[in-house]
Amino acid sequence: MEPVLVSLEAGVQRITLNRPEKLNAFNPGVHKGLADAMTRAESDGAIRCLLITGAGRGFCAGQDLGERDMKAAAIDLGSGLDTWYNPLVKRMRALPKPIVCAVNGVAAGAGANFALACDIVLAARSASFIQAFVKIGLVPDCGGSYFLPRLAGMQRAMALAMTGDRLSAEDAERWGIVWKTVDDDKLMAETTKLATGLAAGPTRSLGLIKNLLYSSSNNTLAAQLDLERDTQREIGKGEDYREGVAAFLENRRPEFKGR
Ligand code: T3D
C-alpha cells in the first residue's frame, strides 16, 4: 500500500496520508511521499492548489513511535527533523500556491503541527488536536512552537504544549487554530469545493498573499507597507489583474489563468 496517495484533478493536487492502521503516523515512506508530492507541486504549473488529508479515522498521529531504536546508546532526534520535518514545513510555507488541509480525525504530535503548517485548515467536527510530545517527554516540533502561540495566543499555546490535553475541533475553531469545523460527512466535499475554487483563482495573487501574511509576523508596519507596495507593483503587471478588472467591467466571471 502506498503510504501517500497523490492525485490531480481540476488543478488540485490531493495528498492523502495512507497508513490508516497507524493513524497515518509518519515513517520514512510517508516522508518520502510528501517530499515527492512537494517537488511536483513546486514544478508543475497545472497544480494550483494542494489539498492534504488522511485516510481512515485519523488525520496523522505524528512520528511513528515504533520506528526508533530505543535500545540505541544515543538517539539523535534532531537528524529526523533536519532531514524530513523541517524541510517539509519550510517548503509548505514557501510554496507560492495555497495548501488546504482537511483534518478528518485525530491530529497528534507532529501530525497536529503538520496541519497547522497548511494555509487554510478545515476540521471534521469529530477531529481533535493533541500536542502529544510532552506525554513522551519531548517538546513540540514540526513548527508547533511557532504556529501555536501565533494562532491561539501564548497562554493557550503554553497550556496545550505543557499538558498534552486533547483540543476538540470546535474549540480549535473558536481559538482560531482552524478556519472552520464542518460535519464529518461534509468535510471532503466542503474542502474540495474550497480547493477547487482556489485552483481556479489568480494563483500568483494567492501565492503573494501567502507571502505577505506570513512575512507580517516578522515585519514592522513600515516594512510591511513597503512589501505590500512592491508586491502590488509586481502583481499589477500580471494577466490576471487585467482579466479581473475586465470581468468586473463586463459584469462576468473572471477566467484567471494563474499568470
Ligand atoms: O522520533 C522523532 O523523530 C521525534 C519527533 C517526534 C514528533 C512527534 O510527532 S512526537 C509525538 C508522537 N505521537 C504521539 O505521541 C501520539 C501517539 N498516539 C496516541 O497518543 C493515540 O494513538 C492517539 C491519541 C493519537 C489516538 O488514540 P486512539 O485511542 O484513537 O487510537 P489508538 O488505539 O491509540 O491507535 C490506533 C493504532 O494506531 C494503534 O495500533 P494497534 O494497536 O491498533 O496496532 C496504535 O498503536 C497506532 N498508533 C497511534 N499513534 C501511533 C501509532 N503507532 C505508531 N506511532 C504512533 N505515533
PDB file of C-alpha atoms and ligand atoms in Angstrom:
ATOM      1  CA  MET A   1       0.000   0.000   0.000  1.00  0.00           C
ATOM      2  CA  GLU A   2       1.387   3.410  -0.946  1.00  0.00           C
ATOM      3  CA  PRO A   3       1.994   5.431   2.258  1.00  0.00           C
ATOM      4  CA  VAL A   4       0.947   8.634   0.489  1.00  0.00           C
ATOM      5  CA  LEU A   5      -1.656   8.813  -2.272  1.00  0.00           C
ATOM      6  CA  VAL A   6      -1.368  11.659  -4.747  1.00  0.00           C
ATOM      7  CA  SER A   7      -3.838  12.645  -7.471  1.00  0.00           C
ATOM      8  CA  LEU A   8      -4.548  15.720  -9.583  1.00  0.00           C
ATOM      9  CA  GLU A   9      -7.981  16.970 -10.550  1.00  0.00           C
ATOM     10  CA  ALA A  10      -9.180  20.418 -11.638  1.00  0.00           C
ATOM     11  CA  GLY A  11      -5.861  21.977 -10.624  1.00  0.00           C
ATOM     12  CA  VAL A  12      -5.980  20.453  -7.116  1.00  0.00           C
ATOM     13  CA  GLN A  13      -3.230  18.078  -6.059  1.00  0.00           C
ATOM     14  CA  ARG A  14      -4.796  15.871  -3.423  1.00  0.00           C
ATOM     15  CA  ILE A  15      -2.316  14.326  -0.977  1.00  0.00           C
ATOM     16  CA  THR A  16      -3.698  11.605   1.292  1.00  0.00           C
ATOM     17  CA  LEU A  17      -1.631  10.184   4.147  1.00  0.00           C
ATOM     18  CA  ASN A  18      -2.293   6.493   3.801  1.00  0.00           C
ATOM     19  CA  ARG A  19      -1.305   4.392   6.813  1.00  0.00           C
ATOM     20  CA  PRO A  20      -4.763   4.208   8.380  1.00  0.00           C
ATOM     21  CA  GLU A  21      -3.887   1.259  10.644  1.00  0.00           C
ATOM     22  CA  LYS A  22      -1.313   3.521  12.366  1.00  0.00           C
ATOM     23  CA  LEU A  23      -3.487   6.631  12.193  1.00  0.00           C
ATOM     24  CA  ASN A  24      -1.196   7.797   9.350  1.00  0.00           C
ATOM     25  CA  ALA A  25       1.854   8.186  11.608  1.00  0.00           C
ATOM     26  CA  PHE A  26       4.957   9.495   9.847  1.00  0.00           C
ATOM     27  CA  ASN A  27       7.506   6.901   8.756  1.00  0.00           C
ATOM     28  CA  PRO A  28      10.159   7.128   6.031  1.00  0.00           C
ATOM     29  CA  GLY A  29       7.617   6.128   3.357  1.00  0.00           C
ATOM     30  CA  VAL A  30       5.259   8.938   4.376  1.00  0.00           C
ATOM     31  CA  HIS A  31       8.106  11.448   4.487  1.00  0.00           C
ATOM     32  CA  LYS A  32       9.363  10.402   1.059  1.00  0.00           C
ATOM     33  CA  GLY A  33       5.843  10.515  -0.402  1.00  0.00           C
ATOM     34  CA  LEU A  34       5.288  14.015   0.965  1.00  0.00           C
ATOM     35  CA  ALA A  35       8.683  15.248  -0.270  1.00  0.00           C
ATOM     36  CA  ASP A  36       7.937  13.886  -3.771  1.00  0.00           C
ATOM     37  CA  ALA A  37       4.479  15.497  -3.795  1.00  0.00           C
ATOM     38  CA  MET A  38       6.027  18.829  -2.787  1.00  0.00           C
ATOM     39  CA  THR A  39       8.626  18.559  -5.563  1.00  0.00           C
ATOM     40  CA  ARG A  40       5.854  18.051  -8.091  1.00  0.00           C
ATOM     41  CA  ALA A  41       3.755  20.882  -6.651  1.00  0.00           C
ATOM     42  CA  GLU A  42       6.744  23.215  -6.892  1.00  0.00           C
ATOM     43  CA  SER A  43       7.432  22.458 -10.542  1.00  0.00           C
ATOM     44  CA  ASP A  44       4.089  21.607 -12.177  1.00  0.00           C
ATOM     45  CA  GLY A  45       2.126  24.637 -13.370  1.00  0.00           C
ATOM     46  CA  ALA A  46      -1.024  22.509 -13.680  1.00  0.00           C
ATOM     47  CA  ILE A  47      -1.088  22.240  -9.880  1.00  0.00           C
ATOM     48  CA  ARG A  48      -2.681  25.400  -8.499  1.00  0.00           C
ATOM     49  CA  CYS A  49      -3.755  24.254  -5.038  1.00  0.00           C
ATOM     50  CA  LEU A  50      -2.901  21.399  -2.646  1.00  0.00           C
ATOM     51  CA  LEU A  51      -5.392  19.517  -0.503  1.00  0.00           C
ATOM     52  CA  ILE A  52      -3.954  17.423   2.322  1.00  0.00           C
ATOM     53  CA  THR A  53      -5.945  14.850   4.279  1.00  0.00           C
ATOM     54  CA  GLY A  54      -5.662  11.444   5.951  1.00  0.00           C
ATOM     55  CA  ALA A  55      -7.127   8.039   5.139  1.00  0.00           C
ATOM     56  CA  GLY A  56      -9.287   6.256   7.687  1.00  0.00           C
ATOM     57  CA  ARG A  57     -10.354   7.553  11.086  1.00  0.00           C
ATOM     58  CA  GLY A  58      -7.239   9.610  11.888  1.00  0.00           C
ATOM     59  CA  PHE A  59      -5.511  12.543  10.239  1.00  0.00           C
ATOM     60  CA  CYS A  60      -1.978  11.858  11.499  1.00  0.00           C
ATOM     61  CA  ALA A  61      -0.677  10.582  14.861  1.00  0.00           C
ATOM     62  CA  GLY A  62       2.746  12.214  14.456  1.00  0.00           C
ATOM     63  CA  GLN A  63       6.019  10.335  14.374  1.00  0.00           C
ATOM     64  CA  ASP A  64       5.665   6.535  14.239  1.00  0.00           C
ATOM     65  CA  LEU A  65       6.889   5.675  17.706  1.00  0.00           C
ATOM     66  CA  GLY A  66       7.701   2.119  16.678  1.00  0.00           C
ATOM     67  CA  GLU A  67      10.335   3.287  14.214  1.00  0.00           C
ATOM     68  CA  ARG A  68      13.027   4.396  16.658  1.00  0.00           C
ATOM     69  CA  ASP A  69      15.679   2.052  18.069  1.00  0.00           C
ATOM     70  CA  MET A  70      15.073   2.761  21.740  1.00  0.00           C
ATOM     71  CA  LYS A  71      17.900   0.415  22.719  1.00  0.00           C
ATOM     72  CA  ALA A  72      20.488   2.532  20.921  1.00  0.00           C
ATOM     73  CA  ALA A  73      23.009   4.203  23.201  1.00  0.00           C
ATOM     74  CA  ALA A  74      22.320   7.611  21.695  1.00  0.00           C
ATOM     75  CA  ILE A  75      19.258   8.737  19.770  1.00  0.00           C
ATOM     76  CA  ASP A  76      19.585  11.863  17.639  1.00  0.00           C
ATOM     77  CA  LEU A  77      16.059  13.139  17.081  1.00  0.00           C
ATOM     78  CA  GLY A  78      17.492  16.294  15.524  1.00  0.00           C
ATOM     79  CA  SER A  79      18.565  14.444  12.408  1.00  0.00           C
ATOM     80  CA  GLY A  80      14.988  13.358  11.575  1.00  0.00           C
ATOM     81  CA  LEU A  81      13.901  16.970  11.925  1.00  0.00           C
ATOM     82  CA  ASP A  82      16.759  18.154   9.705  1.00  0.00           C
ATOM     83  CA  THR A  83      16.127  15.508   7.080  1.00  0.00           C
ATOM     84  CA  TRP A  84      12.341  15.468   6.890  1.00  0.00           C
ATOM     85  CA  TYR A  85      10.133  17.631   9.101  1.00  0.00           C
ATOM     86  CA  ASN A  86      11.884  20.974   8.882  1.00  0.00           C
ATOM     87  CA  PRO A  87      12.402  20.979   5.090  1.00  0.00           C
ATOM     88  CA  LEU A  88       8.765  19.923   4.663  1.00  0.00           C
ATOM     89  CA  VAL A  89       7.400  22.787   6.757  1.00  0.00           C
ATOM     90  CA  LYS A  90       9.702  25.306   5.060  1.00  0.00           C
ATOM     91  CA  ARG A  91       8.669  24.089   1.613  1.00  0.00           C
ATOM     92  CA  MET A  92       4.972  24.262   2.512  1.00  0.00           C
ATOM     93  CA  ARG A  93       5.307  27.841   3.712  1.00  0.00           C
ATOM     94  CA  ALA A  94       7.420  28.882   0.704  1.00  0.00           C
ATOM     95  CA  LEU A  95       5.179  27.215  -1.912  1.00  0.00           C
ATOM     96  CA  PRO A  96       3.511  30.059  -3.830  1.00  0.00           C
ATOM     97  CA  LYS A  97       0.228  28.135  -4.007  1.00  0.00           C
ATOM     98  CA  PRO A  98      -2.477  27.625  -1.387  1.00  0.00           C
ATOM     99  CA  ILE A  99      -2.424  24.493   0.762  1.00  0.00           C
ATOM    100  CA  VAL A 100      -5.772  23.470   2.202  1.00  0.00           C
ATOM    101  CA  CYS A 101      -6.000  20.831   4.904  1.00  0.00           C
ATOM    102  CA  ALA A 102      -8.935  18.571   5.756  1.00  0.00           C
ATOM    103  CA  VAL A 103      -8.314  17.246   9.259  1.00  0.00           C
ATOM    104  CA  ASN A 104     -10.522  14.164   9.165  1.00  0.00           C
ATOM    105  CA  GLY A 105      -9.731  12.791  12.630  1.00  0.00           C
ATOM    106  CA  VAL A 106      -7.222  12.951  15.430  1.00  0.00           C
ATOM    107  CA  ALA A 107      -4.092  15.024  14.707  1.00  0.00           C
ATOM    108  CA  ALA A 108      -1.376  14.389  17.304  1.00  0.00           C
ATOM    109  CA  GLY A 109       2.224  15.489  17.804  1.00  0.00           C
ATOM    110  CA  ALA A 110       3.924  16.357  14.530  1.00  0.00           C
ATOM    111  CA  GLY A 111       0.635  15.400  12.840  1.00  0.00           C
ATOM    112  CA  ALA A 112      -1.145  18.297  14.559  1.00  0.00           C
ATOM    113  CA  ASN A 113       1.583  20.741  13.628  1.00  0.00           C
ATOM    114  CA  PHE A 114       1.777  19.475  10.047  1.00  0.00           C
ATOM    115  CA  ALA A 115      -1.892  20.504   9.769  1.00  0.00           C
ATOM    116  CA  LEU A 116      -1.088  23.939  11.216  1.00  0.00           C
ATOM    117  CA  ALA A 117       1.633  24.397   8.597  1.00  0.00           C
ATOM    118  CA  CYS A 118      -1.105  24.395   5.951  1.00  0.00           C
ATOM    119  CA  ASP A 119      -2.607  27.704   4.859  1.00  0.00           C
ATOM    120  CA  ILE A 120      -6.304  27.048   5.475  1.00  0.00           C
ATOM    121  CA  VAL A 121      -7.405  24.262   7.797  1.00  0.00           C
ATOM    122  CA  LEU A 122     -10.867  22.700   7.940  1.00  0.00           C
ATOM    123  CA  ALA A 123     -11.619  20.050  10.528  1.00  0.00           C
ATOM    124  CA  ALA A 124     -14.291  17.401  10.898  1.00  0.00           C
ATOM    125  CA  ARG A 125     -16.454  18.005  13.957  1.00  0.00           C
ATOM    126  CA  SER A 126     -15.153  14.736  15.465  1.00  0.00           C
ATOM    127  CA  ALA A 127     -11.485  15.641  14.869  1.00  0.00           C
ATOM    128  CA  SER A 128      -9.134  16.720  17.638  1.00  0.00           C
ATOM    129  CA  PHE A 129      -5.669  18.159  18.136  1.00  0.00           C
ATOM    130  CA  ILE A 130      -3.126  16.888  20.661  1.00  0.00           C
ATOM    131  CA  GLN A 131       0.308  18.338  21.386  1.00  0.00           C
ATOM    132  CA  ALA A 132       1.260  14.802  22.411  1.00  0.00           C
ATOM    133  CA  PHE A 133       5.004  15.460  22.689  1.00  0.00           C
ATOM    134  CA  VAL A 134       5.038  16.138  26.428  1.00  0.00           C
ATOM    135  CA  LYS A 135       3.345  12.784  27.089  1.00  0.00           C
ATOM    136  CA  ILE A 136       6.510  11.063  25.854  1.00  0.00           C
ATOM    137  CA  GLY A 137       8.958  13.552  27.314  1.00  0.00           C
ATOM    138  CA  LEU A 138       9.553  15.627  24.183  1.00  0.00           C
ATOM    139  CA  VAL A 139       8.848  19.183  23.067  1.00  0.00           C
ATOM    140  CA  PRO A 140       6.668  20.417  20.186  1.00  0.00           C
ATOM    141  CA  ASP A 141       8.289  20.233  16.758  1.00  0.00           C
ATOM    142  CA  CYS A 142       7.224  20.467  13.107  1.00  0.00           C
ATOM    143  CA  GLY A 143       6.689  24.204  13.697  1.00  0.00           C
ATOM    144  CA  GLY A 144       4.248  23.870  16.604  1.00  0.00           C
ATOM    145  CA  SER A 145       6.129  26.203  18.924  1.00  0.00           C
ATOM    146  CA  TYR A 146       5.957  28.828  16.164  1.00  0.00           C
ATOM    147  CA  PHE A 147       2.412  28.332  14.890  1.00  0.00           C
ATOM    148  CA  LEU A 148       0.547  27.769  18.134  1.00  0.00           C
ATOM    149  CA  PRO A 149       1.371  31.000  20.006  1.00  0.00           C
ATOM    150  CA  ARG A 150       0.669  32.968  16.832  1.00  0.00           C
ATOM    151  CA  LEU A 151      -2.669  31.279  16.188  1.00  0.00           C
ATOM    152  CA  ALA A 152      -4.014  30.714  19.693  1.00  0.00           C
ATOM    153  CA  GLY A 153      -2.038  33.164  21.854  1.00  0.00           C
ATOM    154  CA  MET A 154       0.739  32.374  24.319  1.00  0.00           C
ATOM    155  CA  GLN A 155      -1.433  31.241  27.224  1.00  0.00           C
ATOM    156  CA  ARG A 156      -3.415  28.679  25.271  1.00  0.00           C
ATOM    157  CA  ALA A 157      -0.321  27.509  23.394  1.00  0.00           C
ATOM    158  CA  MET A 158       1.574  27.019  26.630  1.00  0.00           C
ATOM    159  CA  ALA A 159      -1.227  25.039  28.266  1.00  0.00           C
ATOM    160  CA  LEU A 160      -1.718  22.829  25.207  1.00  0.00           C
ATOM    161  CA  ALA A 161       2.013  22.119  24.946  1.00  0.00           C
ATOM    162  CA  MET A 162       2.556  21.541  28.672  1.00  0.00           C
ATOM    163  CA  THR A 163      -0.498  19.357  29.315  1.00  0.00           C
ATOM    164  CA  GLY A 164      -0.791  17.495  26.015  1.00  0.00           C
ATOM    165  CA  ASP A 165      -4.548  17.776  26.510  1.00  0.00           C
ATOM    166  CA  ARG A 166      -6.824  16.970  23.619  1.00  0.00           C
ATOM    167  CA  LEU A 167      -8.425  20.018  21.964  1.00  0.00           C
ATOM    168  CA  SER A 168     -11.724  19.437  20.174  1.00  0.00           C
ATOM    169  CA  ALA A 169     -12.169  20.697  16.621  1.00  0.00           C
ATOM    170  CA  GLU A 170     -14.853  23.103  17.797  1.00  0.00           C
ATOM    171  CA  ASP A 171     -12.549  24.635  20.406  1.00  0.00           C
ATOM    172  CA  ALA A 172      -9.767  24.756  17.809  1.00  0.00           C
ATOM    173  CA  GLU A 173     -12.092  26.777  15.603  1.00  0.00           C
ATOM    174  CA  ARG A 174     -13.098  29.047  18.494  1.00  0.00           C
ATOM    175  CA  TRP A 175      -9.424  29.623  19.302  1.00  0.00           C
ATOM    176  CA  GLY A 176      -8.512  30.454  15.696  1.00  0.00           C
ATOM    177  CA  ILE A 177      -6.372  27.351  15.231  1.00  0.00           C
ATOM    178  CA  VAL A 178      -8.525  26.151  12.354  1.00  0.00           C
ATOM    179  CA  TRP A 179     -10.666  28.127   9.975  1.00  0.00           C
ATOM    180  CA  LYS A 180     -13.810  26.029  10.088  1.00  0.00           C
ATOM    181  CA  THR A 181     -15.299  22.931  11.658  1.00  0.00           C
ATOM    182  CA  VAL A 182     -17.745  21.034   9.474  1.00  0.00           C
ATOM    183  CA  ASP A 183     -19.882  17.929   9.907  1.00  0.00           C
ATOM    184  CA  ASP A 184     -17.832  14.793   9.309  1.00  0.00           C
ATOM    185  CA  ASP A 185     -19.803  13.692   6.276  1.00  0.00           C
ATOM    186  CA  LYS A 186     -19.397  17.112   4.640  1.00  0.00           C
ATOM    187  CA  LEU A 187     -15.669  17.583   5.266  1.00  0.00           C
ATOM    188  CA  MET A 188     -14.311  16.287   1.973  1.00  0.00           C
ATOM    189  CA  ALA A 189     -16.993  17.923  -0.169  1.00  0.00           C
ATOM    190  CA  GLU A 190     -16.510  21.270   1.525  1.00  0.00           C
ATOM    191  CA  THR A 191     -12.710  21.147   1.441  1.00  0.00           C
ATOM    192  CA  THR A 192     -12.706  20.027  -2.200  1.00  0.00           C
ATOM    193  CA  LYS A 193     -15.044  22.896  -3.095  1.00  0.00           C
ATOM    194  CA  LEU A 194     -12.735  25.369  -1.392  1.00  0.00           C
ATOM    195  CA  ALA A 195      -9.610  23.899  -3.003  1.00  0.00           C
ATOM    196  CA  THR A 196     -11.189  23.781  -6.465  1.00  0.00           C
ATOM    197  CA  GLY A 197     -12.241  27.409  -6.141  1.00  0.00           C
ATOM    198  CA  LEU A 198      -8.731  28.414  -5.123  1.00  0.00           C
ATOM    199  CA  ALA A 199      -7.252  26.383  -8.006  1.00  0.00           C
ATOM    200  CA  ALA A 200      -9.385  28.434 -10.409  1.00  0.00           C
ATOM    201  CA  GLY A 201      -8.238  31.660  -8.744  1.00  0.00           C
ATOM    202  CA  PRO A 202      -5.432  34.087  -9.554  1.00  0.00           C
ATOM    203  CA  THR A 203      -2.662  31.725  -8.450  1.00  0.00           C
ATOM    204  CA  ARG A 204       0.101  34.326  -8.402  1.00  0.00           C
ATOM    205  CA  SER A 205      -2.021  36.613  -6.213  1.00  0.00           C
ATOM    206  CA  LEU A 206      -2.735  33.728  -3.857  1.00  0.00           C
ATOM    207  CA  GLY A 207       0.962  32.892  -3.586  1.00  0.00           C
ATOM    208  CA  LEU A 208       1.834  36.509  -2.918  1.00  0.00           C
ATOM    209  CA  ILE A 209      -0.981  36.881  -0.365  1.00  0.00           C
ATOM    210  CA  LYS A 210       0.557  33.927   1.453  1.00  0.00           C
ATOM    211  CA  ASN A 211       3.980  35.546   1.363  1.00  0.00           C
ATOM    212  CA  LEU A 212       2.609  38.888   2.585  1.00  0.00           C
ATOM    213  CA  LEU A 213       0.681  37.463   5.517  1.00  0.00           C
ATOM    214  CA  TYR A 214       3.434  35.138   6.678  1.00  0.00           C
ATOM    215  CA  SER A 215       6.039  37.917   6.323  1.00  0.00           C
ATOM    216  CA  SER A 216       3.962  40.147   8.598  1.00  0.00           C
ATOM    217  CA  SER A 217       4.946  38.051  11.641  1.00  0.00           C
ATOM    218  CA  ASN A 218       8.475  39.392  11.478  1.00  0.00           C
ATOM    219  CA  ASN A 219       7.972  42.825   9.906  1.00  0.00           C
ATOM    220  CA  THR A 220       7.421  46.290  11.261  1.00  0.00           C
ATOM    221  CA  LEU A 221       4.392  48.153   9.885  1.00  0.00           C
ATOM    222  CA  ALA A 222       6.726  50.279   7.746  1.00  0.00           C
ATOM    223  CA  ALA A 223       8.443  47.220   6.294  1.00  0.00           C
ATOM    224  CA  GLN A 224       5.108  45.551   5.680  1.00  0.00           C
ATOM    225  CA  LEU A 225       3.741  48.617   3.868  1.00  0.00           C
ATOM    226  CA  ASP A 226       6.817  48.588   1.639  1.00  0.00           C
ATOM    227  CA  LEU A 227       6.356  44.902   0.956  1.00  0.00           C
ATOM    228  CA  GLU A 228       2.685  45.475   0.061  1.00  0.00           C
ATOM    229  CA  ARG A 229       3.695  48.232  -2.347  1.00  0.00           C
ATOM    230  CA  ASP A 230       6.376  46.125  -4.016  1.00  0.00           C
ATOM    231  CA  THR A 231       4.089  43.126  -4.230  1.00  0.00           C
ATOM    232  CA  GLN A 232       1.204  45.141  -5.677  1.00  0.00           C
ATOM    233  CA  ARG A 233       3.538  46.696  -8.210  1.00  0.00           C
ATOM    234  CA  GLU A 234       4.662  43.248  -9.293  1.00  0.00           C
ATOM    235  CA  ILE A 235       1.254  41.560  -9.393  1.00  0.00           C
ATOM    236  CA  GLY A 236      -0.237  44.554 -11.221  1.00  0.00           C
ATOM    237  CA  LYS A 237       1.887  43.599 -14.216  1.00  0.00           C
ATOM    238  CA  GLY A 238       0.188  40.202 -14.457  1.00  0.00           C
ATOM    239  CA  GLU A 239      -2.513  38.946 -16.810  1.00  0.00           C
ATOM    240  CA  ASP A 240      -4.897  38.001 -14.020  1.00  0.00           C
ATOM    241  CA  TYR A 241      -5.207  41.584 -12.805  1.00  0.00           C
ATOM    242  CA  ARG A 242      -6.233  42.736 -16.288  1.00  0.00           C
ATOM    243  CA  GLU A 243      -8.664  39.837 -16.575  1.00  0.00           C
ATOM    244  CA  GLY A 244     -10.132  40.585 -13.130  1.00  0.00           C
ATOM    245  CA  VAL A 245     -10.803  44.229 -13.949  1.00  0.00           C
ATOM    246  CA  ALA A 246     -12.137  43.413 -17.437  1.00  0.00           C
ATOM    247  CA  ALA A 247     -14.500  40.800 -15.988  1.00  0.00           C
ATOM    248  CA  PHE A 248     -15.764  43.287 -13.408  1.00  0.00           C
ATOM    249  CA  LEU A 249     -16.410  45.953 -16.023  1.00  0.00           C
ATOM    250  CA  GLU A 250     -18.078  43.436 -18.346  1.00  0.00           C
ATOM    251  CA  ASN A 251     -20.150  42.039 -15.493  1.00  0.00           C
ATOM    252  CA  ARG A 252     -18.933  38.442 -15.982  1.00  0.00           C
ATOM    253  CA  ARG A 253     -16.952  35.870 -14.026  1.00  0.00           C
ATOM    254  CA  PRO A 254     -13.182  36.239 -14.410  1.00  0.00           C
ATOM    255  CA  GLU A 255     -11.213  33.431 -16.012  1.00  0.00           C
ATOM    256  CA  PHE A 256      -7.942  33.504 -14.177  1.00  0.00           C
ATOM    257  CA  LYS A 257      -5.018  31.687 -15.700  1.00  0.00           C
ATOM    258  CA  GLY A 258      -2.714  31.952 -12.715  1.00  0.00           C
ATOM    259  CA  ARG A 259      -0.398  34.304 -14.579  1.00  0.00           C
TER     260      ARG A 259
HETATM  261  O1  T3D B   1      11.166  10.458  16.765  1.00  0.00           O
HETATM  262  C1  T3D B   1      11.215  11.619  16.309  1.00  0.00           C
HETATM  263  O2  T3D B   1      11.542  11.837  15.130  1.00  0.00           O
HETATM  264  C2  T3D B   1      10.868  12.757  17.186  1.00  0.00           C
HETATM  265  C3  T3D B   1       9.759  13.501  16.584  1.00  0.00           C
HETATM  266  C4  T3D B   1       8.590  13.441  17.168  1.00  0.00           C
HETATM  267  C5  T3D B   1       7.413  14.068  16.556  1.00  0.00           C
HETATM  268  C6  T3D B   1       6.173  13.535  17.176  1.00  0.00           C
HETATM  269  O3  T3D B   1       5.183  13.506  16.488  1.00  0.00           O
HETATM  270  S1  T3D B   1       6.223  13.023  18.793  1.00  0.00           S
HETATM  271  C7  T3D B   1       4.534  12.544  19.106  1.00  0.00           C
HETATM  272  C8  T3D B   1       4.234  11.180  18.534  1.00  0.00           C
HETATM  273  N1  T3D B   1       2.841  10.871  18.621  1.00  0.00           N
HETATM  274  C9  T3D B   1       2.231  10.521  19.741  1.00  0.00           C
HETATM  275  O4  T3D B   1       2.810  10.505  20.808  1.00  0.00           O
HETATM  276  C10 T3D B   1       0.791  10.099  19.632  1.00  0.00           C
HETATM  277  C11 T3D B   1       0.656   8.621  19.944  1.00  0.00           C
HETATM  278  N2  T3D B   1      -0.698   8.185  19.726  1.00  0.00           N
HETATM  279  C12 T3D B   1      -1.676   8.407  20.622  1.00  0.00           C
HETATM  280  O5  T3D B   1      -1.496   9.024  21.643  1.00  0.00           O
HETATM  281  C13 T3D B   1      -3.013   7.840  20.278  1.00  0.00           C
HETATM  282  O6  T3D B   1      -2.861   6.852  19.304  1.00  0.00           O
HETATM  283  C14 T3D B   1      -3.986   8.916  19.745  1.00  0.00           C
HETATM  284  C15 T3D B   1      -4.412   9.840  20.888  1.00  0.00           C
HETATM  285  C16 T3D B   1      -3.392   9.704  18.598  1.00  0.00           C
HETATM  286  C17 T3D B   1      -5.269   8.192  19.213  1.00  0.00           C
HETATM  287  O7  T3D B   1      -5.765   7.327  20.214  1.00  0.00           O
HETATM  288  P1  T3D B   1      -6.857   6.221  19.809  1.00  0.00           P
HETATM  289  O8  T3D B   1      -7.267   5.560  21.075  1.00  0.00           O
HETATM  290  O9  T3D B   1      -7.901   6.844  18.979  1.00  0.00           O
HETATM  291  O10 T3D B   1      -6.085   5.188  18.846  1.00  0.00           O
HETATM  292  P2  T3D B   1      -5.017   4.091  19.274  1.00  0.00           P
HETATM  293  O11 T3D B   1      -5.715   2.812  19.567  1.00  0.00           O
HETATM  294  O12 T3D B   1      -4.097   4.620  20.285  1.00  0.00           O
HETATM  295  O13 T3D B   1      -4.188   3.931  17.892  1.00  0.00           O
HETATM  296  C18 T3D B   1      -4.663   3.143  16.824  1.00  0.00           C
HETATM  297  C19 T3D B   1      -3.473   2.394  16.267  1.00  0.00           C
HETATM  298  O14 T3D B   1      -2.519   3.339  15.769  1.00  0.00           O
HETATM  299  C20 T3D B   1      -2.754   1.580  17.336  1.00  0.00           C
HETATM  300  O15 T3D B   1      -2.196   0.465  16.696  1.00  0.00           O
HETATM  301  P3  T3D B   1      -2.779  -1.022  17.012  1.00  0.00           P
HETATM  302  O16 T3D B   1      -2.680  -1.230  18.490  1.00  0.00           O
HETATM  303  O17 T3D B   1      -4.191  -0.984  16.537  1.00  0.00           O
HETATM  304  O18 T3D B   1      -1.904  -1.923  16.204  1.00  0.00           O
HETATM  305  C21 T3D B   1      -1.638   2.498  17.756  1.00  0.00           C
HETATM  306  O19 T3D B   1      -0.533   1.824  18.303  1.00  0.00           O
HETATM  307  C22 T3D B   1      -1.264   3.135  16.424  1.00  0.00           C
HETATM  308  N3  T3D B   1      -0.605   4.427  16.618  1.00  0.00           N
HETATM  309  C23 T3D B   1      -1.176   5.576  17.007  1.00  0.00           C
HETATM  310  N4  T3D B   1      -0.256   6.532  17.078  1.00  0.00           N
HETATM  311  C24 T3D B   1       0.901   5.971  16.717  1.00  0.00           C
HETATM  312  C25 T3D B   1       0.694   4.627  16.428  1.00  0.00           C
HETATM  313  N5  T3D B   1       1.680   3.810  16.066  1.00  0.00           N
HETATM  314  C26 T3D B   1       2.913   4.350  15.976  1.00  0.00           C
HETATM  315  N6  T3D B   1       3.193   5.632  16.228  1.00  0.00           N
HETATM  316  C27 T3D B   1       2.225   6.469  16.598  1.00  0.00           C
HETATM  317  N7  T3D B   1       2.513   7.787  16.812  1.00  0.00           N
END
